[in-house]
Amino acid sequence: DAKTTQPTSMDCAEGRAANLPCNHSTISGNEYVYWYRQIHSQGPQYIIHGLKNNETNEMASLIITEDRKSSTLILPHATLRDTAVYYCIVASSDYKLSFGAGTTVTVRA
Amino acid sequence: NAGVMQNPRHLVRRRGQEARLRCSPMKGHSHVYWYRQLPEEGLKFMVYLQKENIIDESGMPKERFSAEFPKEGPSILRIQQVVRGDSAAYFCASSLDLSSYEQYFGPGTRLTVT
């Protein structure tokens, strides 16, 4: 599976959009981009996934560049409860998720 | 609909003892996955099971670790003769089927080996 690169940490103001970047320049054609998050001391939570097209659900939006070498997770209106570690994962297998260090997002009031 | 349940939430074992970690998947889910999170690291896949079958155990250490998912009852991750390096958070996840992109994770079991 392709390797991903994410910033170590980022801050976001409550109520504002949080844009989380992820680089996956070695992604191959059959690999999906998944986003999960892990709130402190809890198990990871699925957020969204995509292959080529942009995706949106009740939690977030996923923007994937045309060359698929990078993507951005958008939390439209961040709340304090969105403070967590966010993982960008690229995988061709549905079940073998490999979590890296992720981005620690801190939402501040 | 109850989520994925794991117990115990915290487990302390002395070196050389056995650790048994239990996972009850979400209702209707027949696919179970175990992951390990070492301190300050990301989660790593260990094993994927369906009822009575181990499908992929490529992430399991070769010795002392085993997993099962019997026809009845929870999935069990068993660690024999624990060592300090086994101290970690062990997470179980389940999914409805293999084509489901969402894995639902439990709260984890934090194993401490003294």
PDB file of C-alpha atoms in Angstrom:
ATOM      1  CA  ASP A   1       0.000   0.000   0.000  1.00  0.00           C
ATOM      2  CA  ALA A   2       1.102   3.534  -0.759  1.00  0.00           C
ATOM      3  CA  LYS A   3       2.687   5.651   1.951  1.00  0.00           C
ATOM      4  CA  THR A   4       0.972   8.835   3.131  1.00  0.00           C
ATOM      5  CA  THR A   5       2.411  12.056   4.514  1.00  0.00           C
ATOM      6  CA  GLN A   6       0.442  14.301   6.853  1.00  0.00           C
ATOM      7  CA  PRO A   7       1.384  17.320   8.956  1.00  0.00           C
ATOM      8  CA  THR A   8       2.113  16.391  12.529  1.00  0.00           C
ATOM      9  CA  SER A   9      -0.349  18.817  14.042  1.00  0.00           C
ATOM     10  CA  MET A  10      -2.659  21.702  13.330  1.00  0.00           C
ATOM     11  CA  ASP A  11      -4.918  24.039  15.247  1.00  0.00           C
ATOM     12  CA  CYS A  12      -8.359  25.154  14.208  1.00  0.00           C
ATOM     13  CA  ALA A  13     -10.787  27.714  15.615  1.00  0.00           C
ATOM     14  CA  GLU A  14     -14.159  26.430  16.719  1.00  0.00           C
ATOM     15  CA  GLY A  15     -16.822  27.050  14.092  1.00  0.00           C
ATOM     16  CA  ARG A  16     -14.328  27.411  11.268  1.00  0.00           C
ATOM     17  CA  ALA A  17     -13.552  24.878   8.567  1.00  0.00           C
ATOM     18  CA  ALA A  18     -10.602  22.583   9.165  1.00  0.00           C
ATOM     19  CA  ASN A  19      -8.672  21.521   6.059  1.00  0.00           C
ATOM     20  CA  LEU A  20      -6.432  18.503   6.598  1.00  0.00           C
ATOM     21  CA  PRO A  21      -3.968  17.733   3.799  1.00  0.00           C
ATOM     22  CA  CYS A  22      -2.533  14.353   2.895  1.00  0.00           C
ATOM     23  CA  ASN A  23       0.092  13.465   0.292  1.00  0.00           C
ATOM     24  CA  HIS A  24       0.036  10.036  -1.320  1.00  0.00           C
ATOM     25  CA  SER A  25       2.178  10.484  -4.410  1.00  0.00           C
ATOM     26  CA  THR A  26       2.769   6.737  -4.929  1.00  0.00           C
ATOM     27  CA  ILE A  27      -0.913   5.792  -4.893  1.00  0.00           C
ATOM     28  CA  SER A  28      -1.853   3.210  -7.500  1.00  0.00           C
ATOM     29  CA  GLY A  29      -4.978   2.974  -9.586  1.00  0.00           C
ATOM     30  CA  ASN A  30      -6.862   0.506  -7.414  1.00  0.00           C
ATOM     31  CA  GLU A  31      -6.110   2.146  -4.078  1.00  0.00           C
ATOM     32  CA  TYR A  32      -8.685   4.078  -2.118  1.00  0.00           C
ATOM     33  CA  VAL A  33      -8.108   6.992   0.238  1.00  0.00           C
ATOM     34  CA  TYR A  34      -9.645   6.466   3.684  1.00  0.00           C
ATOM     35  CA  TRP A  35      -9.892   8.884   6.584  1.00  0.00           C
ATOM     36  CA  TYR A  36     -10.344   7.773  10.167  1.00  0.00           C
ATOM     37  CA  ARG A  37      -9.986   9.682  13.400  1.00  0.00           C
ATOM     38  CA  GLN A  38      -9.128   8.652  16.923  1.00  0.00           C
ATOM     39  CA  ILE A  39     -10.323  10.671  19.848  1.00  0.00           C
ATOM     40  CA  HIS A  40      -8.129  10.268  22.908  1.00  0.00           C
ATOM     41  CA  SER A  41      -8.386   6.820  24.512  1.00  0.00           C
ATOM     42  CA  GLN A  42     -11.056   5.649  22.071  1.00  0.00           C
ATOM     43  CA  GLY A  43     -11.032   3.362  19.066  1.00  0.00           C
ATOM     44  CA  PRO A  44     -10.699   4.859  15.590  1.00  0.00           C
ATOM     45  CA  GLN A  45     -13.817   6.125  13.870  1.00  0.00           C
ATOM     46  CA  TYR A  46     -14.418   5.919  10.126  1.00  0.00           C
ATOM     47  CA  ILE A  47     -14.989   9.310   8.516  1.00  0.00           C
ATOM     48  CA  ILE A  48     -15.042   8.988   4.752  1.00  0.00           C
ATOM     49  CA  HIS A  49     -13.337   7.327   1.798  1.00  0.00           C
ATOM     50  CA  GLY A  50     -12.917   7.907  -1.942  1.00  0.00           C
ATOM     51  CA  LEU A  51     -11.275   6.664  -5.107  1.00  0.00           C
ATOM     52  CA  LYS A  52     -11.281   9.480  -7.673  1.00  0.00           C
ATOM     53  CA  ASN A  53     -14.275  11.699  -7.137  1.00  0.00           C
ATOM     54  CA  ASN A  54     -14.846  14.135  -4.339  1.00  0.00           C
ATOM     55  CA  GLU A  55     -17.058  12.752  -1.611  1.00  0.00           C
ATOM     56  CA  THR A  56     -19.246  14.290   1.062  1.00  0.00           C
ATOM     57  CA  ASN A  57     -21.150  12.841   3.985  1.00  0.00           C
ATOM     58  CA  GLU A  58     -22.621  14.144   7.211  1.00  0.00           C
ATOM     59  CA  MET A  59     -19.224  14.328   8.858  1.00  0.00           C
ATOM     60  CA  ALA A  60     -16.871  15.706   6.247  1.00  0.00           C
ATOM     61  CA  SER A  61     -15.891  16.264   2.640  1.00  0.00           C
ATOM     62  CA  LEU A  62     -13.013  14.614   0.813  1.00  0.00           C
ATOM     63  CA  ILE A  63     -11.323  16.411  -2.053  1.00  0.00           C
ATOM     64  CA  ILE A  64      -8.974  14.294  -4.182  1.00  0.00           C
ATOM     65  CA  THR A  65      -6.739  15.967  -6.754  1.00  0.00           C
ATOM     66  CA  GLU A  66      -7.101  14.941 -10.380  1.00  0.00           C
ATOM     67  CA  ASP A  67      -3.749  13.116 -10.369  1.00  0.00           C
ATOM     68  CA  ARG A  68      -4.778  11.461  -7.059  1.00  0.00           C
ATOM     69  CA  LYS A  69      -1.418  12.264  -5.495  1.00  0.00           C
ATOM     70  CA  SER A  70      -2.945  14.248  -2.671  1.00  0.00           C
ATOM     71  CA  SER A  71      -6.229  14.821  -0.908  1.00  0.00           C
ATOM     72  CA  THR A  72      -7.809  17.124   1.652  1.00  0.00           C
ATOM     73  CA  LEU A  73     -10.288  16.259   4.362  1.00  0.00           C
ATOM     74  CA  ILE A  74     -12.588  19.152   5.186  1.00  0.00           C
ATOM     75  CA  LEU A  75     -14.474  19.435   8.458  1.00  0.00           C
ATOM     76  CA  PRO A  76     -16.895  22.213   7.563  1.00  0.00           C
ATOM     77  CA  HIS A  77     -17.629  23.596  11.034  1.00  0.00           C
ATOM     78  CA  ALA A  78     -15.156  22.292  13.575  1.00  0.00           C
ATOM     79  CA  THR A  79     -16.325  21.792  17.140  1.00  0.00           C
ATOM     80  CA  LEU A  80     -14.367  21.042  20.286  1.00  0.00           C
ATOM     81  CA  ARG A  81     -15.441  17.409  19.942  1.00  0.00           C
ATOM     82  CA  ASP A  82     -13.529  17.204  16.670  1.00  0.00           C
ATOM     83  CA  THR A  83     -10.241  17.379  18.545  1.00  0.00           C
ATOM     84  CA  ALA A  84      -8.564  14.091  17.627  1.00  0.00           C
ATOM     85  CA  VAL A  85      -5.816  12.424  15.639  1.00  0.00           C
ATOM     86  CA  TYR A  86      -6.825  12.173  11.986  1.00  0.00           C
ATOM     87  CA  TYR A  87      -5.416   9.391   9.858  1.00  0.00           C
ATOM     88  CA  CYS A  88      -5.179   9.377   6.092  1.00  0.00           C
ATOM     89  CA  ILE A  89      -4.849   5.798   4.829  1.00  0.00           C
ATOM     90  CA  VAL A  90      -4.318   4.504   1.332  1.00  0.00           C
ATOM     91  CA  ALA A  91      -5.165   0.863   0.767  1.00  0.00           C
ATOM     92  CA  SER A  92      -6.229  -1.506  -1.940  1.00  0.00           C
ATOM     93  CA  SER A  93      -7.453  -4.023   0.566  1.00  0.00           C
ATOM     94  CA  ASP A  94     -10.617  -3.191   2.404  1.00  0.00           C
ATOM     95  CA  TYR A  95      -9.497  -4.652   5.670  1.00  0.00           C
ATOM     96  CA  LYS A  96      -5.763  -4.155   6.022  1.00  0.00           C
ATOM     97  CA  LEU A  97      -5.777  -0.606   7.276  1.00  0.00           C
ATOM     98  CA  SER A  98      -2.352   0.715   8.263  1.00  0.00           C
ATOM     99  CA  PHE A  99      -2.440   3.768  10.499  1.00  0.00           C
ATOM    100  CA  GLY A 100       0.554   6.114  10.488  1.00  0.00           C
ATOM    101  CA  ALA A 101       1.201   8.946  12.917  1.00  0.00           C
ATOM    102  CA  GLY A 102      -1.699  11.038  11.609  1.00  0.00           C
ATOM    103  CA  THR A 103      -2.388  14.724  12.215  1.00  0.00           C
ATOM    104  CA  THR A 104      -3.227  15.841  15.718  1.00  0.00           C
ATOM    105  CA  VAL A 105      -5.989  18.396  15.310  1.00  0.00           C
ATOM    106  CA  THR A 106      -6.766  20.682  18.204  1.00  0.00           C
ATOM    107  CA  VAL A 107      -9.931  22.742  17.962  1.00  0.00           C
ATOM    108  CA  ARG A 108      -9.762  25.841  20.141  1.00  0.00           C
ATOM    109  CA  ALA A 109     -12.684  27.844  21.482  1.00  0.00           C
TER     110      ALA A 109
ATOM    111  CA  ASN B   1     -27.733  -1.307  18.270  1.00  0.00           C
ATOM    112  CA  ALA B   2     -24.769  -1.821  20.534  1.00  0.00           C
ATOM    113  CA  GLY B   3     -21.380  -1.055  19.093  1.00  0.00           C
ATOM    114  CA  VAL B   4     -18.315  -3.245  19.157  1.00  0.00           C
ATOM    115  CA  MET B   5     -17.636  -4.346  22.701  1.00  0.00           C
ATOM    116  CA  GLN B   6     -14.287  -5.284  24.132  1.00  0.00           C
ATOM    117  CA  ASN B   7     -13.400  -6.553  27.543  1.00  0.00           C
ATOM    118  CA  PRO B   8     -11.653  -6.107  29.708  1.00  0.00           C
ATOM    119  CA  ARG B   9     -10.907  -2.441  29.068  1.00  0.00           C
ATOM    120  CA  HIS B  10      -7.748  -2.655  31.123  1.00  0.00           C
ATOM    121  CA  LEU B  11      -5.705  -5.768  31.808  1.00  0.00           C
ATOM    122  CA  VAL B  12      -2.575  -6.095  33.904  1.00  0.00           C
ATOM    123  CA  ARG B  13      -0.473  -9.200  33.607  1.00  0.00           C
ATOM    124  CA  ARG B  14       2.915 -10.219  34.980  1.00  0.00           C
ATOM    125  CA  ARG B  15       5.570 -11.429  32.603  1.00  0.00           C
ATOM    126  CA  GLY B  16       4.967 -15.048  31.656  1.00  0.00           C
ATOM    127  CA  GLN B  17       1.217 -15.012  32.270  1.00  0.00           C
ATOM    128  CA  GLU B  18      -1.467 -15.356  29.621  1.00  0.00           C
ATOM    129  CA  ALA B  19      -3.687 -12.557  28.393  1.00  0.00           C
ATOM    130  CA  ARG B  20      -7.117 -13.151  26.882  1.00  0.00           C
ATOM    131  CA  LEU B  21      -8.826 -10.271  25.139  1.00  0.00           C
ATOM    132  CA  ARG B  22     -12.444 -10.555  24.064  1.00  0.00           C
ATOM    133  CA  CYS B  23     -14.332  -8.808  21.299  1.00  0.00           C
ATOM    134  CA  SER B  24     -18.023  -8.911  20.489  1.00  0.00           C
ATOM    135  CA  PRO B  25     -18.701  -7.477  17.033  1.00  0.00           C
ATOM    136  CA  MET B  26     -21.650  -5.316  16.163  1.00  0.00           C
ATOM    137  CA  LYS B  27     -24.890  -7.193  15.725  1.00  0.00           C
ATOM    138  CA  GLY B  28     -25.038  -8.730  12.279  1.00  0.00           C
ATOM    139  CA  HIS B  29     -21.321  -8.323  11.604  1.00  0.00           C
ATOM    140  CA  SER B  30     -19.449 -11.484  10.753  1.00  0.00           C
ATOM    141  CA  HIS B  31     -16.026  -9.993  10.002  1.00  0.00           C
ATOM    142  CA  VAL B  32     -13.639  -9.213  12.832  1.00  0.00           C
ATOM    143  CA  TYR B  33     -10.237  -7.537  12.737  1.00  0.00           C
ATOM    144  CA  TRP B  34      -7.669  -7.091  15.478  1.00  0.00           C
ATOM    145  CA  TYR B  35      -5.185  -4.223  15.582  1.00  0.00           C
ATOM    146  CA  ARG B  36      -2.407  -3.348  18.003  1.00  0.00           C
ATOM    147  CA  GLN B  37      -1.305   0.141  18.939  1.00  0.00           C
ATOM    148  CA  LEU B  38       2.061   0.342  20.635  1.00  0.00           C
ATOM    149  CA  PRO B  39       2.789   3.458  22.698  1.00  0.00           C
ATOM    150  CA  GLU B  40       3.269   6.543  20.514  1.00  0.00           C
ATOM    151  CA  GLU B  41       2.612   4.562  17.327  1.00  0.00           C
ATOM    152  CA  GLY B  42      -0.253   4.067  14.890  1.00  0.00           C
ATOM    153  CA  LEU B  43      -2.486   1.024  14.803  1.00  0.00           C
ATOM    154  CA  LYS B  44      -1.107  -2.023  13.017  1.00  0.00           C
ATOM    155  CA  PHE B  45      -3.244  -4.761  11.518  1.00  0.00           C
ATOM    156  CA  MET B  46      -2.850  -8.140  13.173  1.00  0.00           C
ATOM    157  CA  VAL B  47      -5.506 -10.585  11.995  1.00  0.00           C
ATOM    158  CA  TYR B  48      -8.784 -10.861  10.117  1.00  0.00           C
ATOM    159  CA  LEU B  49     -11.328 -13.526  11.024  1.00  0.00           C
ATOM    160  CA  GLN B  50     -14.717 -14.670   9.970  1.00  0.00           C
ATOM    161  CA  LYS B  51     -16.803 -17.088  11.978  1.00  0.00           C
ATOM    162  CA  GLU B  52     -14.673 -20.194  12.644  1.00  0.00           C
ATOM    163  CA  ASN B  53     -12.065 -19.113  10.086  1.00  0.00           C
ATOM    164  CA  ILE B  54      -8.830 -17.171  10.146  1.00  0.00           C
ATOM    165  CA  ILE B  55      -8.690 -15.366   6.821  1.00  0.00           C
ATOM    166  CA  ASP B  56      -5.484 -13.361   7.161  1.00  0.00           C
ATOM    167  CA  GLU B  57      -3.055 -13.475  10.065  1.00  0.00           C
ATOM    168  CA  SER B  58      -0.153 -11.823   8.297  1.00  0.00           C
ATOM    169  CA  GLY B  59       0.188  -9.168  11.003  1.00  0.00           C
ATOM    170  CA  MET B  60       0.338 -11.569  13.920  1.00  0.00           C
ATOM    171  CA  PRO B  61       3.659 -12.228  15.652  1.00  0.00           C
ATOM    172  CA  LYS B  62       4.783 -15.741  14.790  1.00  0.00           C
ATOM    173  CA  GLU B  63       4.864 -16.994  18.364  1.00  0.00           C
ATOM    174  CA  ARG B  64       2.704 -16.674  21.470  1.00  0.00           C
ATOM    175  CA  PHE B  65      -0.205 -14.924  19.711  1.00  0.00           C
ATOM    176  CA  SER B  66      -3.362 -16.626  18.500  1.00  0.00           C
ATOM    177  CA  ALA B  67      -6.878 -15.574  17.607  1.00  0.00           C
ATOM    178  CA  GLU B  68     -10.194 -17.277  17.161  1.00  0.00           C
ATOM    179  CA  PHE B  69     -13.764 -16.374  16.308  1.00  0.00           C
ATOM    180  CA  PRO B  70     -15.954 -19.335  17.242  1.00  0.00           C
ATOM    181  CA  LYS B  71     -19.394 -20.043  15.893  1.00  0.00           C
ATOM    182  CA  GLU B  72     -20.872 -18.875  19.166  1.00  0.00           C
ATOM    183  CA  GLY B  73     -19.432 -16.205  21.405  1.00  0.00           C
ATOM    184  CA  PRO B  74     -16.899 -13.438  21.077  1.00  0.00           C
ATOM    185  CA  SER B  75     -13.642 -13.347  19.203  1.00  0.00           C
ATOM    186  CA  ILE B  76     -10.645 -14.011  21.432  1.00  0.00           C
ATOM    187  CA  LEU B  77      -7.097 -12.716  21.057  1.00  0.00           C
ATOM    188  CA  ARG B  78      -4.797 -14.801  23.198  1.00  0.00           C
ATOM    189  CA  ILE B  79      -1.262 -13.895  24.154  1.00  0.00           C
ATOM    190  CA  GLN B  80       0.730 -16.567  25.916  1.00  0.00           C
ATOM    191  CA  GLN B  81       3.752 -15.905  28.142  1.00  0.00           C
ATOM    192  CA  VAL B  82       3.411 -12.144  27.875  1.00  0.00           C
ATOM    193  CA  VAL B  83       6.493  -9.939  27.820  1.00  0.00           C
ATOM    194  CA  ARG B  84       6.818  -6.215  28.517  1.00  0.00           C
ATOM    195  CA  GLY B  85       6.886  -5.486  24.793  1.00  0.00           C
ATOM    196  CA  ASP B  86       3.310  -6.766  24.527  1.00  0.00           C
ATOM    197  CA  SER B  87       2.103  -3.752  26.519  1.00  0.00           C
ATOM    198  CA  ALA B  88      -0.152  -1.906  24.103  1.00  0.00           C
ATOM    199  CA  ALA B  89      -3.735  -1.054  23.257  1.00  0.00           C
ATOM    200  CA  TYR B  90      -5.471  -3.814  21.342  1.00  0.00           C
ATOM    201  CA  PHE B  91      -8.418  -2.781  19.216  1.00  0.00           C
ATOM    202  CA  CYS B  92     -11.015  -4.953  17.637  1.00  0.00           C
ATOM    203  CA  ALA B  93     -13.095  -3.839  14.668  1.00  0.00           C
ATOM    204  CA  SER B  94     -15.969  -5.418  12.798  1.00  0.00           C
ATOM    205  CA  SER B  95     -17.654  -4.975   9.473  1.00  0.00           C
ATOM    206  CA  LEU B  96     -20.826  -6.185   7.883  1.00  0.00           C
ATOM    207  CA  ASP B  97     -19.078  -7.867   4.994  1.00  0.00           C
ATOM    208  CA  LEU B  98     -15.824  -7.712   3.078  1.00  0.00           C
ATOM    209  CA  SER B  99     -17.134  -5.129   0.670  1.00  0.00           C
ATOM    210  CA  SER B 100     -17.999  -2.720   3.457  1.00  0.00           C
ATOM    211  CA  TYR B 101     -15.509   0.124   3.646  1.00  0.00           C
ATOM    212  CA  GLU B 102     -16.357   0.992   7.185  1.00  0.00           C
ATOM    213  CA  GLN B 103     -14.765  -0.805  10.054  1.00  0.00           C
ATOM    214  CA  TYR B 104     -16.375  -0.138  13.399  1.00  0.00           C
ATOM    215  CA  PHE B 105     -13.866  -0.128  16.213  1.00  0.00           C
ATOM    216  CA  GLY B 106     -14.304  -1.043  19.829  1.00  0.00           C
ATOM    217  CA  PRO B 107     -12.919   1.009  22.718  1.00  0.00           C
ATOM    218  CA  GLY B 108      -9.839  -1.176  22.998  1.00  0.00           C
ATOM    219  CA  THR B 109      -8.170  -3.210  25.717  1.00  0.00           C
ATOM    220  CA  ARG B 110      -5.120  -1.665  27.297  1.00  0.00           C
ATOM    221  CA  LEU B 111      -2.709  -4.397  28.280  1.00  0.00           C
ATOM    222  CA  THR B 112       0.040  -3.611  30.750  1.00  0.00           C
ATOM    223  CA  VAL B 113       2.704  -6.211  31.408  1.00  0.00           C
ATOM    224  CA  THR B 114       4.612  -5.705  34.634  1.00  0.00           C
TER     225      THR B 114
END
